[in-house]
Tab-separated table of C-alpha atoms in Angstrom:
chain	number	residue	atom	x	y	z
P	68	UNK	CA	-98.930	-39.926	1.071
P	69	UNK	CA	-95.740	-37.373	1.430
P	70	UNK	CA	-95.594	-38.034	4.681
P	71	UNK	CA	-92.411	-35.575	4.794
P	72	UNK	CA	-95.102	-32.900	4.067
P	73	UNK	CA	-98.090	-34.200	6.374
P	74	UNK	CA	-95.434	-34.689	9.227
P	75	UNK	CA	-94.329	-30.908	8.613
P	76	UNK	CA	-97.840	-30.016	8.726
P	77	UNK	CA	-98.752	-32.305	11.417
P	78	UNK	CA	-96.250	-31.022	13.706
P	79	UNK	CA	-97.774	-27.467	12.948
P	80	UNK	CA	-101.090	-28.511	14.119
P	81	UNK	CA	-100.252	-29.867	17.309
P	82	UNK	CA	-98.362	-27.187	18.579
P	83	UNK	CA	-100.835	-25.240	17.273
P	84	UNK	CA	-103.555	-27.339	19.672
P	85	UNK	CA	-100.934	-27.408	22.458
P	86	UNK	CA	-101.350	-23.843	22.380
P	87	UNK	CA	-105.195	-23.474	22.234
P	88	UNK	CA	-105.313	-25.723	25.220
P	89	UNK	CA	-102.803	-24.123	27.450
P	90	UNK	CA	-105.092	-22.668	30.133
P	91	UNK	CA	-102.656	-19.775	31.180
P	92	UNK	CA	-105.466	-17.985	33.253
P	93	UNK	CA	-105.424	-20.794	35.754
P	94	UNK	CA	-101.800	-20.747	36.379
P	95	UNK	CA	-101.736	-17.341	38.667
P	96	UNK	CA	-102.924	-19.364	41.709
P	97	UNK	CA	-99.728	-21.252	41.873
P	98	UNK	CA	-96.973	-18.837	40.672
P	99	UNK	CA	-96.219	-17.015	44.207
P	100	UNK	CA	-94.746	-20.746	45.108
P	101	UNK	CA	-91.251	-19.908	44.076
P	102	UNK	CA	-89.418	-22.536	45.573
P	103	UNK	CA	-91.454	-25.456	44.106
P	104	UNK	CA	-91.106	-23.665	40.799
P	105	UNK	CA	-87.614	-23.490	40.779
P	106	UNK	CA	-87.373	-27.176	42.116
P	107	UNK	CA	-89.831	-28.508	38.954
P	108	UNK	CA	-87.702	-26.361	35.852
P	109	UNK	CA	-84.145	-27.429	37.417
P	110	UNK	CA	-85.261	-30.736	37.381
P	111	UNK	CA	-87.041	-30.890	33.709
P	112	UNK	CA	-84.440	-28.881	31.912
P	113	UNK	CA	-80.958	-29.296	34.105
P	114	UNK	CA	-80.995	-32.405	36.268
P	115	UNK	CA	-82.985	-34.820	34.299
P	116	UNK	CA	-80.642	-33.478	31.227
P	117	UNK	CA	-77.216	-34.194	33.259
P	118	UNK	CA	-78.243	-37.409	34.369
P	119	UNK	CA	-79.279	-38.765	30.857
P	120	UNK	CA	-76.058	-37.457	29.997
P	121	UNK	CA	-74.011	-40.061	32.579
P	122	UNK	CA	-76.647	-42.594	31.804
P	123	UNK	CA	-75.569	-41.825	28.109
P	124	UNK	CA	-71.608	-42.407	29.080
P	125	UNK	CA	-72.534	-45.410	31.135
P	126	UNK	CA	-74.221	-47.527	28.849
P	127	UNK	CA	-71.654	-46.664	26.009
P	128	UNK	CA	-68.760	-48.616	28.751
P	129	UNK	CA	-70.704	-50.946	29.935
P	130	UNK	CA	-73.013	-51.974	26.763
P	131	UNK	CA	-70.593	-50.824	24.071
P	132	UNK	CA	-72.917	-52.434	20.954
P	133	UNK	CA	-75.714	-50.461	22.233
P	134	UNK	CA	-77.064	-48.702	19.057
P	135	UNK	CA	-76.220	-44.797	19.218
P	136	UNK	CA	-79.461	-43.943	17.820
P	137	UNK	CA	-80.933	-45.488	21.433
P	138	UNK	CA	-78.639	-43.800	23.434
P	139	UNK	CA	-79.396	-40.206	21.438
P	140	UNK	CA	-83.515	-41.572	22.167
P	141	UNK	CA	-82.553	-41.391	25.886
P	142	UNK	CA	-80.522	-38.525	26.059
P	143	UNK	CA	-83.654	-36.875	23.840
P	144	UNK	CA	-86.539	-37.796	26.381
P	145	UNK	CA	-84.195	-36.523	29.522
P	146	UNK	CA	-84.802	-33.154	27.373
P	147	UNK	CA	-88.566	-33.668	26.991
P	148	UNK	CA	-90.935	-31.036	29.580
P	149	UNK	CA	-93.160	-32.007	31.405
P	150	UNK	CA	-96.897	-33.746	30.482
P	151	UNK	CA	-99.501	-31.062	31.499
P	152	UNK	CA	-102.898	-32.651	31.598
P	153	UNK	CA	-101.410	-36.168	33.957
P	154	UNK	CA	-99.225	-34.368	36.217
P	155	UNK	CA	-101.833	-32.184	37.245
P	156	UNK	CA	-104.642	-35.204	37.523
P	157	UNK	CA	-102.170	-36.981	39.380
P	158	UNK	CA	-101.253	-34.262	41.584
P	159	UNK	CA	-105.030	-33.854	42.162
P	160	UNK	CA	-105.576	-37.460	43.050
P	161	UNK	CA	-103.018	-37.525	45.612
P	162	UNK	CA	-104.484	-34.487	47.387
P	163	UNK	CA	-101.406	-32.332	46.499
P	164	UNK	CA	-100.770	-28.722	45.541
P	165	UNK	CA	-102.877	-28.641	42.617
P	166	UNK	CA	-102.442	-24.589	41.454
P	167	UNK	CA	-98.554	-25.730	41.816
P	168	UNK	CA	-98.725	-28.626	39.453
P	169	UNK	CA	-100.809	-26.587	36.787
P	170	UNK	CA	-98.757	-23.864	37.065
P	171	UNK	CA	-95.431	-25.575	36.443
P	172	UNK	CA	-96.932	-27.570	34.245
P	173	UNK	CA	-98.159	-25.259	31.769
P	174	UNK	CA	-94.425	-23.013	32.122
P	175	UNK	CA	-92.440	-26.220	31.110
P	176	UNK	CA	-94.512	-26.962	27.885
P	177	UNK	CA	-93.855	-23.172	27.154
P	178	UNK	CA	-90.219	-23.730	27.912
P	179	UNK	CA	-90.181	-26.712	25.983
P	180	UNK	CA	-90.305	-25.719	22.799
P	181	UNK	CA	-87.418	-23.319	22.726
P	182	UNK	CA	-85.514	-25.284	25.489
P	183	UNK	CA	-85.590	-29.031	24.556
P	184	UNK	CA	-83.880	-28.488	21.019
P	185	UNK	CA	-81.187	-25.974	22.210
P	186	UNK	CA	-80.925	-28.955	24.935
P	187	UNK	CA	-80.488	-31.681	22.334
P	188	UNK	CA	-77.894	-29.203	20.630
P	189	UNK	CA	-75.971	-29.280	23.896
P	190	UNK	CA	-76.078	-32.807	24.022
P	191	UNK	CA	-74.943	-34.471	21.259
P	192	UNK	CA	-71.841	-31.629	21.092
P	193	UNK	CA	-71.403	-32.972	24.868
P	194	UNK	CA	-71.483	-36.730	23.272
P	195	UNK	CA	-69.398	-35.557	20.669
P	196	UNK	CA	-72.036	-35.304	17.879
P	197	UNK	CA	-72.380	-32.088	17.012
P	198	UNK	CA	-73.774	-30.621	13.637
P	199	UNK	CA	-75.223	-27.482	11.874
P	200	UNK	CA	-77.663	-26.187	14.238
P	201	UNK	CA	-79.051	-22.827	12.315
P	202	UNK	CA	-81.248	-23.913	9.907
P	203	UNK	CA	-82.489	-26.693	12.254
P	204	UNK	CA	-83.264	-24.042	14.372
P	205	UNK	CA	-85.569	-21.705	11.844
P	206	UNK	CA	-87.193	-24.846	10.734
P	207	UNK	CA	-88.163	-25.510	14.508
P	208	UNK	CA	-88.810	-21.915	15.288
P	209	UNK	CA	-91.457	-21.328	12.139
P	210	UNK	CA	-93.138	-24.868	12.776
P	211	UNK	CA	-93.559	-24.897	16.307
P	212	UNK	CA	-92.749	-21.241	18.482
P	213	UNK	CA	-95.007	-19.854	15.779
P	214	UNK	CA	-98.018	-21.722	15.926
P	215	UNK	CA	-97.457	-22.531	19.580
P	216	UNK	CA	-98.019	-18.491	19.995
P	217	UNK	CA	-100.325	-18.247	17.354
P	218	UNK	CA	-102.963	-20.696	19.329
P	219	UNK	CA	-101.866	-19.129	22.911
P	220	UNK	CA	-103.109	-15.983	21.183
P	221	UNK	CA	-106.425	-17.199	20.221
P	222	UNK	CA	-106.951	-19.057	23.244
P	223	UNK	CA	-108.649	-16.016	24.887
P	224	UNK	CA	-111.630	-15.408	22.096
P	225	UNK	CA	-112.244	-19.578	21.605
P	226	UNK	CA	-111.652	-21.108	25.206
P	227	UNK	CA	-115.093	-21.889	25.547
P	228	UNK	CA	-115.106	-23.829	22.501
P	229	UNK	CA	-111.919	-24.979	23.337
P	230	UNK	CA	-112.628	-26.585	26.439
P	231	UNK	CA	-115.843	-28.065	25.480
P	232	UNK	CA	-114.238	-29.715	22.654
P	233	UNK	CA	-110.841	-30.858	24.033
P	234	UNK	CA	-111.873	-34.866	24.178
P	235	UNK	CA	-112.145	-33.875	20.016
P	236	UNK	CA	-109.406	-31.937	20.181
P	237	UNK	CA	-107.244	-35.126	21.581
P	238	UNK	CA	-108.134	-37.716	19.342
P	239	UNK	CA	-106.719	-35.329	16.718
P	240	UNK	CA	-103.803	-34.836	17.171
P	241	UNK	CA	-103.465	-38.435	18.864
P	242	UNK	CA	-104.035	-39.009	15.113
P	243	UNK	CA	-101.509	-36.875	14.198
P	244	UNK	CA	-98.738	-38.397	16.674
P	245	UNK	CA	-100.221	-41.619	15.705
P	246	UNK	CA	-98.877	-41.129	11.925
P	247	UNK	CA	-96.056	-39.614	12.934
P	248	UNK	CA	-94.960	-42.451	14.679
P	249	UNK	CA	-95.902	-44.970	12.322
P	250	UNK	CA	-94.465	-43.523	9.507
P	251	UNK	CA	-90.638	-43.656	11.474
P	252	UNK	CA	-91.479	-47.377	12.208
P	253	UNK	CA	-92.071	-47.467	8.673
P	254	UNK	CA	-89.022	-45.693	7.733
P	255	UNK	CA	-87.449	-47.840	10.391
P	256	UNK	CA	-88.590	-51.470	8.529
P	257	UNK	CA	-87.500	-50.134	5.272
P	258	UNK	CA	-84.039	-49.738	6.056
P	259	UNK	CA	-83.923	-52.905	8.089
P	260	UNK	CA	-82.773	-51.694	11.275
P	261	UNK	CA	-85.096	-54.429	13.812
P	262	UNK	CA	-83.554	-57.026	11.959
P	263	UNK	CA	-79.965	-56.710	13.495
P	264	UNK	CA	-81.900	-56.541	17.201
P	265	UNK	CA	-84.600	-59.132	18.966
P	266	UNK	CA	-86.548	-59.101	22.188
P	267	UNK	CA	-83.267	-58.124	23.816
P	268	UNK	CA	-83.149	-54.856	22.905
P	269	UNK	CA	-86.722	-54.399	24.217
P	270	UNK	CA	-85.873	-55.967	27.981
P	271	UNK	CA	-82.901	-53.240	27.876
P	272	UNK	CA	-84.663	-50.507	26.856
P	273	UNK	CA	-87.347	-51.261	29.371
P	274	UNK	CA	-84.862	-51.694	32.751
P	275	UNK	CA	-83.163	-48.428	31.180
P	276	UNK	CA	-86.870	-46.702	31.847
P	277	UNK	CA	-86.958	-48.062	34.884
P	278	UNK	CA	-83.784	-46.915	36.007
P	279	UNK	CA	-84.215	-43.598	34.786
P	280	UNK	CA	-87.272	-42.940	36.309
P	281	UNK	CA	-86.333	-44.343	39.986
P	282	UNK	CA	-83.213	-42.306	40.143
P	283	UNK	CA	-85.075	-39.310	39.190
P	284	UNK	CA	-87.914	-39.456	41.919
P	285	UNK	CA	-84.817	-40.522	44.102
P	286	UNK	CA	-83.367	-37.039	43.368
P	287	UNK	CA	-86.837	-35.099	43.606
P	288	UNK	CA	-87.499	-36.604	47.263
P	289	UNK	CA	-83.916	-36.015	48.226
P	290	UNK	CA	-84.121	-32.274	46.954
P	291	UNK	CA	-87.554	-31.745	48.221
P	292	UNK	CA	-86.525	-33.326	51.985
P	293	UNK	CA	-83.715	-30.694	51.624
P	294	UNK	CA	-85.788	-27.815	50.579
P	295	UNK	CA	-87.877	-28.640	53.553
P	296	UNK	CA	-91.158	-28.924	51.115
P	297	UNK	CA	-94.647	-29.486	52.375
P	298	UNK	CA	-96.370	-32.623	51.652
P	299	UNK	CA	-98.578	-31.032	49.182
P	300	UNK	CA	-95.671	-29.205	47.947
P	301	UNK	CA	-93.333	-32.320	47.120
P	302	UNK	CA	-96.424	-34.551	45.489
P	303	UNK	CA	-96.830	-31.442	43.033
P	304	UNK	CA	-92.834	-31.314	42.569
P	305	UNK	CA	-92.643	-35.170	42.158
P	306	UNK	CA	-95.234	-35.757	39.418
P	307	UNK	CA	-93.876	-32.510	37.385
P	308	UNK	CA	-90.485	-33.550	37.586
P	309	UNK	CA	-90.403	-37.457	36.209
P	310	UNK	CA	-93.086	-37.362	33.536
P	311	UNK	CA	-92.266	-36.286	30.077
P	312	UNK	CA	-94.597	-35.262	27.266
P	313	UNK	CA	-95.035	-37.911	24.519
P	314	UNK	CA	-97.372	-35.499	22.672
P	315	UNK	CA	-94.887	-32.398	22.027
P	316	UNK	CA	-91.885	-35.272	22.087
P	317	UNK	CA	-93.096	-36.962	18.432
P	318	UNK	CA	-93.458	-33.955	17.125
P	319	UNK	CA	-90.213	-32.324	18.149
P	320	UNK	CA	-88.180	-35.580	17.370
P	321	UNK	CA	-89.250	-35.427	13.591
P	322	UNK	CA	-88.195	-32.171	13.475
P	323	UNK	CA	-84.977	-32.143	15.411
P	324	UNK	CA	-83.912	-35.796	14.042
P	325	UNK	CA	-85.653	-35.770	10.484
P	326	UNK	CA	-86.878	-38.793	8.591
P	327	UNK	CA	-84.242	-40.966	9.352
P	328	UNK	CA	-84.178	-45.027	9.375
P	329	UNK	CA	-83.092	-44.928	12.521
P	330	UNK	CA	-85.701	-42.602	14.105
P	331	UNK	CA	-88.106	-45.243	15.406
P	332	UNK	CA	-85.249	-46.398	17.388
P	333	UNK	CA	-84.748	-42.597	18.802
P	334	UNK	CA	-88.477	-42.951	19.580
P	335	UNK	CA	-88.127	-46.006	21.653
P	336	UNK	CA	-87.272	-44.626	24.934
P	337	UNK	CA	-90.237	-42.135	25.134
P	338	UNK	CA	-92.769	-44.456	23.811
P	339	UNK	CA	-91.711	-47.128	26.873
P	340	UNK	CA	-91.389	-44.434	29.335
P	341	UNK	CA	-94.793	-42.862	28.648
P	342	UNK	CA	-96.946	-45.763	29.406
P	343	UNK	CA	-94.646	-47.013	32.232
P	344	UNK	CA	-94.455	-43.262	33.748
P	345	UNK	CA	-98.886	-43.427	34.213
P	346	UNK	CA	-98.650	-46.843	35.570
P	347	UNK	CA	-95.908	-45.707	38.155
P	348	UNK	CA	-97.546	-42.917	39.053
P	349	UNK	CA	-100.691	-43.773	39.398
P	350	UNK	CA	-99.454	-46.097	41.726
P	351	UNK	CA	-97.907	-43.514	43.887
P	352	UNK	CA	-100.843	-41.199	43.293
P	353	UNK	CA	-103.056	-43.202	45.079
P	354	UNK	CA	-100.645	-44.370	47.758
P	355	UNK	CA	-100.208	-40.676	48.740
P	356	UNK	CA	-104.061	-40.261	48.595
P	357	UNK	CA	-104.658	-43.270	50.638
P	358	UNK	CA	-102.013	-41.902	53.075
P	359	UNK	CA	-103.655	-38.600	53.439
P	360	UNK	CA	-106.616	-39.666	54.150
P	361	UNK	CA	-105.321	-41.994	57.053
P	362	UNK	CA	-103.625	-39.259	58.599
P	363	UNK	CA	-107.064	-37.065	58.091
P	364	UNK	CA	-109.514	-39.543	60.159
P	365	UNK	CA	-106.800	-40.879	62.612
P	366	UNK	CA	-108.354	-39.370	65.959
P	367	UNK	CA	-107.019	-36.835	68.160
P	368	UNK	CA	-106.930	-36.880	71.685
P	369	UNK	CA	-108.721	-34.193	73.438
P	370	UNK	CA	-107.513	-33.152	77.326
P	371	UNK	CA	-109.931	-32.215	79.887
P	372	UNK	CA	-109.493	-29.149	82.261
């Protein structure tokens, strides 16, 4: 099947789609909101970066046969931007700042793709794995920057059709993520790397998902108590700053890691933090909604002259 070729042209076409369905019109209403802005992009693309970094360090002391190809899977999702179409659904469910969450959104997927591999470049020098970086670079510039624009660009003329086909849309390049993935578990079995780990591996990756992700939202409602946020305000910057995008992170790890037997286990981290990041947050998301909607009917006393 060449999947070396299909994953090359896979990649293509989901930045490509990314870029059809990033609905830049709607993000004016929420970009006067500077501080939350600035809150959501330090977190995605500094803070989450620095403290998958010390995670990184940690687990090398204190787990020292921890494979290095799970350790470079963590230190890739901390890079990751944020999901577009769950934060803001989230955001909307808990009654927060809605505009805010679209708009930061949509400007961390842009980010992403030029930000997330320089990221991973800064990274592994930091971890002391550095390597040629230029051609990387072209290859990741010409398959996704350029059809990333190219479908931004033709957004305008086809958002109708866009938008009225997006649940098509999804399922493929779900498809295309889907073979993507399979094809580095593939790569993965071939060169036998699941037979040197068990059910083990799985518990640690899992606690170091959880751990991630409650020190994060730790740091977001510590910075947003600081900042003074409104409630609306902090729900927005919560939900933006812990998820990360499984859909442009498949993509960009083939590119950025190659076909290597070891990729599956790079993977790892991102596919347990995806599904555990929803059921989390949608947790929270309703809490927040319930919450609101106390404080909305709890009655007010009224004083008589």
């Amino acid at each position: 099947m060449h999947p070396d070729l299909l994953n090359n042209a896979g990649v293509a076409l989901i930045l490509f789609l990314q870029g059809l369905a990033m609905a830049v019109e709607q993000m004016k209403t929420g970009a006067s909101n500077w501080r939350l802005h600035l809150i959501v992009q330090s977190f995605t693309f500094l803070l989450f970066p620095i403290v998958g970094l010390a995670f990184h360090e940690i687990t090398r002391i204190i787990w020292p046969s921890e494979p290095s190809a799970l350790r470079d899977g963590f230190l890739y999702l901390c890079v990751l931007p944020s999901t577009v179409s769950t934060s803001v659904v989230l955001t909307t469910l808990a009654r927060g700042n809605t505009p805010g969450a679209i708009f930061n959104a949509a400007l961390s997927n842009i980010l992403g793709v030029l930000f997330t591999p320089l990221l991973v470049r800064l990274l592994m020098q930091a971890s002391g794995q550095g390597s040629s970086f230029g051609p990387l670079l072209l290859k990741i510039t010409l398959l996704t920057l350029v059809p990333f624009a190219l479908g931004m660009g033709m957004r305008p003329f086809v958002r109708k059709w866009v938008d009225a086909n997006r649940p098509v849309l999804n399922i493929l390049s779900n498809g295309v993520i889907l073979f993507i993935v399979y094809t580095a578990f593939c790569d993965s079995v071939e060169g036998r790397i699941w037979e040197h780990y068990g059910i083990g591996l799985t518990i640690e990756v899992l606690a170091g998902v959880i751990a991630l992700f409650t020190t994060i939202s730790l740091f977001v409602w510590a910075i947003s108590n600081a900042a003074r946020l409104e409630r609306d305000d902090f729900v927005a910057a919560l939900f933006c700053s812990v998820k990360k995008t499984l859909a442009m992170g498949i993509p960009l790890a083939q590119l950025i890691f190659g076909a290597k037997a070891n990729l599956g286990l790079i993977l790892l981290p991102i596919m347990f933090y995806h599904p555990f990041q929803l059921f989390a947050c949608g947790l929270l998301a309703n809490s927040f909604a319930n919450t609101k909607e106390t404080n909305m009917e709890r009655p007010v006393a009224v004083c008589a002259e």
